[in-house]
MMTF fields as JSON, N, C-alpha, C and O atoms, coordinates in Angstrom:
{
  "mmtfVersion": "1.0.0",
  "mmtfProducer": "UNKNOWN",
  "numBonds": 327,
  "numAtoms": 328,
  "numGroups": 82,
  "numChains": 1,
  "numModels": 1,
  "chainsPerModel": [1],
  "groupsPerChain": [82],
  "chainIdList": ["A"],
  "bondAtomList": [4, 2, 8, 6, 12, 10, 16, 14, 20, 18, 24, 22, 28, 26, 32, 30, 36, 34, 40, 38, 44, 42, 48, 46, 52, 50, 56, 54, 60, 58, 64, 62, 68, 66, 72, 70, 76, 74, 80, 78, 84, 82, 88, 86, 92, 90, 96, 94, 100, 98, 104, 102, 108, 106, 112, 110, 116, 114, 120, 118, 124, 122, 128, 126, 132, 130, 136, 134, 140, 138, 144, 142, 148, 146, 152, 150, 156, 154, 160, 158, 164, 162, 168, 166, 172, 170, 176, 174, 180, 178, 184, 182, 188, 186, 192, 190, 196, 194, 200, 198, 204, 202, 208, 206, 212, 210, 216, 214, 220, 218, 224, 222, 228, 226, 232, 230, 236, 234, 240, 238, 244, 242, 248, 246, 252, 250, 256, 254, 260, 258, 264, 262, 268, 266, 272, 270, 276, 274, 280, 278, 284, 282, 288, 286, 292, 290, 296, 294, 300, 298, 304, 302, 308, 306, 312, 310, 316, 314, 320, 318, 324, 322],
  "bondOrderList": [1, 1, 1, 1, 1, 1, 1, 1, 1, 1, 1, 1, 1, 1, 1, 1, 1, 1, 1, 1, 1, 1, 1, 1, 1, 1, 1, 1, 1, 1, 1, 1, 1, 1, 1, 1, 1, 1, 1, 1, 1, 1, 1, 1, 1, 1, 1, 1, 1, 1, 1, 1, 1, 1, 1, 1, 1, 1, 1, 1, 1, 1, 1, 1, 1, 1, 1, 1, 1, 1, 1, 1, 1, 1, 1, 1, 1, 1, 1, 1, 1],
  "groupList": [{"groupName": "THR", "atomNameList": ["N", "CA", "C", "O"], "elementList": ["N", "C", "C", "O"], "formalChargeList": [0, 0, 0, 0], "bondAtomList": [1, 0, 2, 1, 3, 2], "bondOrderList": [1, 1, 2], "singleLetterCode": "T", "chemCompType": "L-PEPTIDE LINKING"}, {"groupName": "PHE", "atomNameList": ["N", "CA", "C", "O"], "elementList": ["N", "C", "C", "O"], "formalChargeList": [0, 0, 0, 0], "bondAtomList": [1, 0, 2, 1, 3, 2], "bondOrderList": [1, 1, 2], "singleLetterCode": "F", "chemCompType": "L-PEPTIDE LINKING"}, {"groupName": "GLN", "atomNameList": ["N", "CA", "C", "O"], "elementList": ["N", "C", "C", "O"], "formalChargeList": [0, 0, 0, 0], "bondAtomList": [1, 0, 2, 1, 3, 2], "bondOrderList": [1, 1, 2], "singleLetterCode": "Q", "chemCompType": "L-PEPTIDE LINKING"}, {"groupName": "MET", "atomNameList": ["N", "CA", "C", "O"], "elementList": ["N", "C", "C", "O"], "formalChargeList": [0, 0, 0, 0], "bondAtomList": [1, 0, 2, 1, 3, 2], "bondOrderList": [1, 1, 2], "singleLetterCode": "M", "chemCompType": "L-PEPTIDE LINKING"}, {"groupName": "VAL", "atomNameList": ["N", "CA", "C", "O"], "elementList": ["N", "C", "C", "O"], "formalChargeList": [0, 0, 0, 0], "bondAtomList": [1, 0, 2, 1, 3, 2], "bondOrderList": [1, 1, 2], "singleLetterCode": "V", "chemCompType": "L-PEPTIDE LINKING"}, {"groupName": "ASP", "atomNameList": ["N", "CA", "C", "O"], "elementList": ["N", "C", "C", "O"], "formalChargeList": [0, 0, 0, 0], "bondAtomList": [1, 0, 2, 1, 3, 2], "bondOrderList": [1, 1, 2], "singleLetterCode": "D", "chemCompType": "L-PEPTIDE LINKING"}, {"groupName": "ILE", "atomNameList": ["N", "CA", "C", "O"], "elementList": ["N", "C", "C", "O"], "formalChargeList": [0, 0, 0, 0], "bondAtomList": [1, 0, 2, 1, 3, 2], "bondOrderList": [1, 1, 2], "singleLetterCode": "I", "chemCompType": "L-PEPTIDE LINKING"}, {"groupName": "GLY", "atomNameList": ["N", "CA", "C", "O"], "elementList": ["N", "C", "C", "O"], "formalChargeList": [0, 0, 0, 0], "bondAtomList": [1, 0, 2, 1, 3, 2], "bondOrderList": [1, 1, 2], "singleLetterCode": "G", "chemCompType": "PEPTIDE LINKING"}, {"groupName": "LYS", "atomNameList": ["N", "CA", "C", "O"], "elementList": ["N", "C", "C", "O"], "formalChargeList": [0, 0, 0, 0], "bondAtomList": [1, 0, 2, 1, 3, 2], "bondOrderList": [1, 1, 2], "singleLetterCode": "K", "chemCompType": "L-PEPTIDE LINKING"}, {"groupName": "ALA", "atomNameList": ["N", "CA", "C", "O"], "elementList": ["N", "C", "C", "O"], "formalChargeList": [0, 0, 0, 0], "bondAtomList": [1, 0, 2, 1, 3, 2], "bondOrderList": [1, 1, 2], "singleLetterCode": "A", "chemCompType": "L-PEPTIDE LINKING"}, {"groupName": "PRO", "atomNameList": ["N", "CA", "C", "O"], "elementList": ["N", "C", "C", "O"], "formalChargeList": [0, 0, 0, 0], "bondAtomList": [1, 0, 2, 1, 3, 2], "bondOrderList": [1, 1, 2], "singleLetterCode": "P", "chemCompType": "L-PEPTIDE LINKING"}, {"groupName": "GLU", "atomNameList": ["N", "CA", "C", "O"], "elementList": ["N", "C", "C", "O"], "formalChargeList": [0, 0, 0, 0], "bondAtomList": [1, 0, 2, 1, 3, 2], "bondOrderList": [1, 1, 2], "singleLetterCode": "E", "chemCompType": "L-PEPTIDE LINKING"}, {"groupName": "TRP", "atomNameList": ["N", "CA", "C", "O"], "elementList": ["N", "C", "C", "O"], "formalChargeList": [0, 0, 0, 0], "bondAtomList": [1, 0, 2, 1, 3, 2], "bondOrderList": [1, 1, 2], "singleLetterCode": "W", "chemCompType": "L-PEPTIDE LINKING"}, {"groupName": "LEU", "atomNameList": ["N", "CA", "C", "O"], "elementList": ["N", "C", "C", "O"], "formalChargeList": [0, 0, 0, 0], "bondAtomList": [1, 0, 2, 1, 3, 2], "bondOrderList": [1, 1, 2], "singleLetterCode": "L", "chemCompType": "L-PEPTIDE LINKING"}, {"groupName": "HIS", "atomNameList": ["N", "CA", "C", "O"], "elementList": ["N", "C", "C", "O"], "formalChargeList": [0, 0, 0, 0], "bondAtomList": [1, 0, 2, 1, 3, 2], "bondOrderList": [1, 1, 2], "singleLetterCode": "H", "chemCompType": "L-PEPTIDE LINKING"}, {"groupName": "ARG", "atomNameList": ["N", "CA", "C", "O"], "elementList": ["N", "C", "C", "O"], "formalChargeList": [0, 0, 0, 0], "bondAtomList": [1, 0, 2, 1, 3, 2], "bondOrderList": [1, 1, 2], "singleLetterCode": "R", "chemCompType": "L-PEPTIDE LINKING"}, {"groupName": "SER", "atomNameList": ["N", "CA", "C", "O"], "elementList": ["N", "C", "C", "O"], "formalChargeList": [0, 0, 0, 0], "bondAtomList": [1, 0, 2, 1, 3, 2], "bondOrderList": [1, 1, 2], "singleLetterCode": "S", "chemCompType": "L-PEPTIDE LINKING"}, {"groupName": "ASN", "atomNameList": ["N", "CA", "C", "O"], "elementList": ["N", "C", "C", "O"], "formalChargeList": [0, 0, 0, 0], "bondAtomList": [1, 0, 2, 1, 3, 2], "bondOrderList": [1, 1, 2], "singleLetterCode": "N", "chemCompType": "L-PEPTIDE LINKING"}],
  "groupTypeList": [0, 1, 2, 2, 3, 4, 5, 6, 6, 7, 8, 9, 0, 7, 8, 10, 9, 6, 9, 9, 0, 6, 10, 6, 11, 9, 6, 7, 2, 9, 12, 10, 2, 7, 4, 10, 3, 13, 8, 12, 13, 9, 8, 7, 7, 2, 14, 7, 5, 9, 5, 3, 13, 7, 15, 13, 6, 7, 16, 10, 0, 5, 1, 16, 9, 12, 4, 11, 5, 16, 13, 4, 10, 8, 13, 11, 0, 13, 7, 17, 16, 11],
  "groupIdList": [1, 2, 3, 4, 5, 6, 7, 8, 9, 10, 11, 12, 13, 14, 15, 16, 17, 18, 19, 20, 21, 22, 23, 24, 25, 26, 27, 28, 29, 30, 31, 32, 33, 34, 35, 36, 37, 38, 39, 40, 41, 42, 43, 44, 45, 46, 47, 48, 49, 50, 51, 52, 53, 54, 55, 56, 57, 58, 59, 60, 61, 62, 63, 64, 65, 66, 67, 68, 69, 70, 71, 72, 73, 74, 75, 76, 77, 78, 79, 80, 81, 82],
  "secStructList": [7, 2, 2, 2, 2, 2, 2, 2, 2, 2, 2, 2, 2, 6, 1, 7, 7, 7, 7, 7, 7, 7, 7, 2, 2, 2, 2, 2, 2, 2, 7, 4, 4, 4, 2, 2, 2, 2, 2, 2, 2, 2, 6, 6, 7, 7, 7, 7, 7, 2, 2, 2, 2, 2, 2, 2, 2, 1, 1, 7, 7, 7, 2, 2, 2, 2, 0, 0, 0, 0, 0, 2, 2, 2, 2, 2, 2, 2, 2, 2, 6, 7],
  "xCoordList": [41.645, 41.178, 39.991, 39.878, 38.94, 37.682, 38.099, 37.354, 39.194, 39.486, 39.988, 39.855, 40.607, 40.847, 39.615, 39.498, 38.654, 37.405, 36.632, 35.854, 36.715, 35.929, 36.596, 35.907, 37.957, 38.586, 38.277, 38.12, 38.199, 37.856, 36.363, 36.042, 35.517, 34.073, 33.997, 33.34, 34.721, 34.764, 35.14, 34.485, 36.347, 37.024, 35.935, 35.739, 35.325, 34.512, 33.224, 32.662, 32.713, 31.228, 31.639, 30.727, 32.839, 33.201, 32.62, 32.579, 32.164, 31.405, 32.21, 32.781, 32.354, 32.92, 32.155, 30.928, 32.939, 32.42, 33.08, 34.253, 32.314, 32.722, 32.394, 31.394, 33.208, 33.018, 32.035, 32.237, 31.132, 30.132, 30.046, 30.256, 29.744, 29.403, 27.865, 27.136, 27.47, 25.997, 25.68, 26.152, 24.909, 24.584, 24.261, 23.537, 24.686, 24.351, 22.911, 22.454, 22.104, 20.76, 20.062, 19.063, 20.539, 20.076, 20.284, 19.402, 21.51, 21.932, 21.069, 20.668, 20.745, 19.951, 18.446, 17.846, 17.884, 16.668, 16.621, 15.687, 17.717, 17.553, 18.351, 18.118, 19.321, 19.997, 20.305, 21.476, 19.271, 19.604, 20.542, 21.328, 20.528, 21.462, 22.888, 23.742, 23.168, 24.418, 25.07, 26.292, 24.184, 24.534, 25.742, 26.685, 25.571, 26.582, 27.964, 28.982, 27.995, 29.299, 29.871, 30.993, 29.097, 29.691, 30.205, 31.189, 29.508, 30.022, 31.339, 32.307, 31.387, 32.603, 33.617, 34.625, 33.497, 34.613, 34.902, 36.086, 33.989, 34.325, 35.253, 36.056, 35.224, 36.104, 37.365, 38.189, 37.709, 39.094, 38.655, 39.515, 37.729, 37.462, 38.747, 39.548, 38.856, 39.844, 40.502, 39.816, 41.708, 42.3, 42.084, 42.523, 41.502, 41.302, 42.336, 43.432, 42.184, 43.235, 42.929, 42.164, 43.417, 43.068, 43.262, 42.588, 44.021, 44.251, 43.122, 42.779, 42.617, 41.484, 40.296, 39.506, 40.061, 38.951, 38.936, 37.875, 40.019, 40.128, 39.791, 39.221, 40.174, 39.921, 38.277, 37.705, 37.566, 36.185, 35.437, 34.479, 35.697, 34.904, 35.445, 34.799, 36.587, 37.269, 38.031, 38.293, 38.34, 39.2, 38.232, 37.239, 38.664, 37.982, 38.1, 39.142, 37.02, 37.081, 37.539, 37.209, 38.447, 38.88, 37.898, 36.948, 38.093, 37.107, 36.887, 35.756, 38.005, 37.709, 36.885, 36.203, 36.96, 36.27, 34.895, 33.96, 34.662, 33.2, 32.612, 31.42, 33.214, 32.593, 32.214, 31.101, 33.011, 32.706, 31.563, 30.683, 31.651, 30.656, 29.315, 28.303, 29.327, 28.117, 27.595, 26.407, 28.548, 27.994, 27.554, 26.442, 28.427, 28.207, 26.779, 25.898, 26.631, 25.278, 24.012, 22.945, 24.17, 23.081, 22.904, 21.787, 23.915, 24.024, 23.327, 22.585, 23.571, 23.207, 21.613, 20.914, 21.089, 19.631, 19.002, 17.947, 19.694, 18.974, 18.877, 17.882, 19.862, 19.943, 18.89, 18.307, 18.636, 17.462, 16.176, 15.282, 15.867, 14.612, 14.11, 12.962, 14.998, 14.445, 13.683, 13.156],
  "yCoordList": [14.255, 14.93, 15.647, 15.792, 16.186, 16.88, 18.021, 18.246, 18.739, 19.79, 19.6, 20.432, 18.395, 17.987, 17.471, 17.564, 16.878, 16.661, 17.644, 17.515, 18.806, 20.115, 20.661, 21.034, 20.682, 21.281, 20.509, 21.119, 19.304, 18.253, 18.603, 18.693, 18.786, 19.047, 20.497, 20.765, 21.386, 22.805, 22.849, 23.472, 22.139, 22.362, 21.633, 22.035, 20.472, 19.694, 20.451, 20.314, 21.191, 21.989, 23.284, 23.947, 23.893, 25.318, 26.299, 27.496, 25.825, 26.54, 26.448, 25.371, 27.394, 27.264, 26.181, 26.098, 25.344, 24.446, 24.535, 24.888, 24.214, 24.242, 22.956, 22.311, 22.579, 21.356, 21.946, 23.004, 21.185, 21.421, 20.177, 19.03, 20.498, 19.449, 19.299, 20.193, 18.082, 17.792, 16.709, 15.58, 17.026, 16.219, 14.672, 14.552, 13.693, 12.353, 12.148, 11.437, 12.763, 12.55, 13.131, 12.58, 14.208, 14.733, 13.804, 13.507, 13.399, 12.36, 11.213, 10.731, 10.722, 9.551, 9.654, 8.635, 10.843, 11.127, 10.84, 10.247, 11.32, 11.153, 9.869, 9.37, 9.403, 8.305, 7.294, 6.947, 6.727, 5.777, 4.781, 4.461, 4.185, 3.127, 3.462, 2.582, 4.659, 5.118, 5.463, 5.588, 5.631, 5.938, 5.022, 5.526, 3.74, 2.747, 2.95, 2.85, 3.24, 3.338, 4.6, 4.57, 5.815, 7.044, 7.125, 7.82, 6.36, 6.076, 5.49, 6.005, 4.474, 3.616, 4.412, 4.47, 5.15, 6.089, 7.058, 7.232, 7.697, 8.783, 8.175, 8.94, 6.893, 6.151, 5.907, 5.361, 6.276, 5.969, 4.81, 4.589, 4.087, 3.013, 2.039, 1.938, 1.41, 0.485, 0.784, 1.099, 0.69, 0.822, -0.419, -1.452, -0.533, -1.646, -2.191, -1.631, -3.074, -3.682, -3.509, -4.331, -2.539, -2.077, -3.357, -3.439, -4.058, -5.145, -6.3, -6.923, -6.473, -7.317, -6.607, -7.304, -5.36, -4.632, -4.823, -5.086, -4.709, -4.726, -6.269, -6.55, -7.125, -8.595, -8.789, -9.587, -8.078, -8.381, -7.537, -8.108, -6.216, -5.422, -4.917, -4.073, -5.309, -4.573, -3.386, -3.207, -2.617, -1.346, -0.322, 0.145, -0.029, 1.003, 2.461, 2.837, 3.197, 4.639, 5.469, 5.377, 6.405, 7.287, 8.306, 8.359, 9.093, 10.119, 11.226, 11.61, 11.686, 12.608, 12.2, 13.019, 10.713, 10.253, 9.998, 10.067, 9.745, 9.536, 10.769, 10.762, 12.034, 13.246, 13.67, 14.18, 13.528, 13.761, 12.938, 13.439, 11.698, 10.755, 10.677, 10.573, 10.729, 10.634, 11.843, 12.153, 12.605, 13.769, 14.899, 15.404, 15.32, 16.532, 16.347, 17.201, 15.179, 15.058, 15.123, 15.452, 14.778, 14.82, 16.186, 16.532, 16.993, 18.339, 19.216, 20.127, 18.934, 19.583, 19.409, 20.384, 18.217, 17.773, 18.618, 19.207, 18.725, 19.39, 20.953, 21.561, 21.565, 22.862, 23.185, 24.268, 22.155, 22.445, 22.375, 22.981, 21.637, 21.407, 22.67, 22.737, 23.584, 24.621, 25.721, 26.677],
  "zCoordList": [54.258, 55.391, 54.864, 53.647, 55.825, 55.454, 54.483, 53.529, 54.642, 53.899, 52.539, 51.641, 52.419, 50.969, 50.17, 48.948, 51.076, 50.36, 50.026, 49.081, 50.751, 50.581, 49.244, 48.294, 49.236, 48.127, 46.828, 45.77, 46.9, 45.543, 45.162, 43.977, 46.114, 45.744, 45.142, 44.136, 45.848, 45.251, 44.027, 43.192, 43.703, 42.362, 41.187, 40.04, 41.849, 40.666, 40.47, 39.384, 41.336, 41.168, 40.779, 40.285, 40.862, 40.524, 41.502, 41.22, 42.657, 43.565, 44.88, 45.057, 45.835, 47.059, 47.873, 47.821, 48.635, 49.553, 50.867, 50.993, 51.835, 53.311, 54.013, 53.7, 54.943, 55.714, 56.952, 57.547, 57.152, 58.307, 59.208, 58.812, 60.355, 61.433, 61.609, 62.037, 61.233, 61.398, 62.425, 62.291, 63.421, 64.452, 63.949, 62.961, 64.485, 64.145, 64.053, 63.158, 64.977, 64.933, 63.773, 63.309, 63.291, 61.991, 60.781, 59.975, 60.757, 59.767, 59.743, 58.684, 60.965, 61.24, 60.738, 60.397, 60.703, 60.138, 58.569, 58.029, 57.918, 56.54, 55.978, 54.877, 56.883, 56.398, 57.359, 57.512, 58.099, 59.335, 59.135, 60.027, 57.883, 57.585, 57.574, 57.683, 57.452, 57.357, 58.771, 58.845, 59.994, 61.136, 61.829, 62.439, 61.653, 62.294, 61.664, 62.349, 60.34, 59.508, 60.092, 60.598, 60.048, 60.479, 61.834, 62.086, 62.843, 64.205, 64.152, 64.711, 63.521, 63.298, 62.929, 63.632, 61.76, 61.161, 62.285, 62.57, 62.948, 64.026, 65.106, 65.638, 65.478, 66.301, 65.798, 66.533, 64.458, 63.871, 62.994, 62.141, 62.92, 61.939, 61.839, 62.769, 60.757, 60.441, 59.073, 58.1, 59.029, 57.67, 56.811, 57.315, 55.626, 54.941, 54.203, 54.226, 53.63, 52.773, 51.372, 50.868, 50.629, 49.344, 48.213, 47.186, 48.501, 47.664, 47.665, 46.66, 48.928, 49.184, 48.599, 47.962, 48.719, 48.254, 46.765, 46.198, 46.131, 44.597, 44.175, 43.121, 45.036, 44.582, 44.761, 44.018, 45.714, 46.035, 45.018, 44.497, 44.608, 43.78, 42.62, 42.001, 42.189, 41.144, 41.718, 42.907, 40.707, 40.94, 41.594, 41.035, 42.882, 43.721, 43.057, 42.519, 43.137, 42.763, 43.849, 45.031, 43.247, 44.456, 44.527, 43.745, 45.415, 45.949, 44.78, 44.483, 44.169, 43.06, 41.88, 41.264, 41.514, 40.413, 40.983, 40.185, 42.106, 42.763, 42.739, 42.432, 43.023, 43.21, 41.843, 41.711, 40.758, 39.377, 38.75, 38.049, 39.047, 38.644, 39.211, 38.518, 40.472, 41.373, 42.028, 41.936, 42.758, 43.546, 42.66, 42.808, 41.712, 40.868, 40.111, 40.207, 39.366, 38.807, 39.56, 39.04, 40.889, 41.827, 42.358, 42.744, 42.411, 42.913, 41.864, 42.233, 40.418, 39.407, 39.317, 39.042, 39.541, 39.541, 40.642, 40.407, 42.036, 42.784, 42.553, 42.948, 41.943, 41.528, 40.541, 40.541, 39.63, 38.504, 39.055, 38.465, 40.258, 40.673, 41.524, 41.962, 41.701, 42.508, 41.67, 42.24]
}
């Protein structure tokens, strides 16, 4: 859920996090290639085949690991640029 994602991000950063709704148009200005995926997910998307994904790309990263490995370092970089 979004709340679980917020909780994971907050725990990883050591800072409070909140879920926010952002208009798709605003997302499209910054990340136009992501709009089709987000629209698909908003309609319920499709549940994938984790075994097939593993065969295609190897072991998938769970959300917690992705936050620690990818998001936190980027947030730290943004925080240091101010």
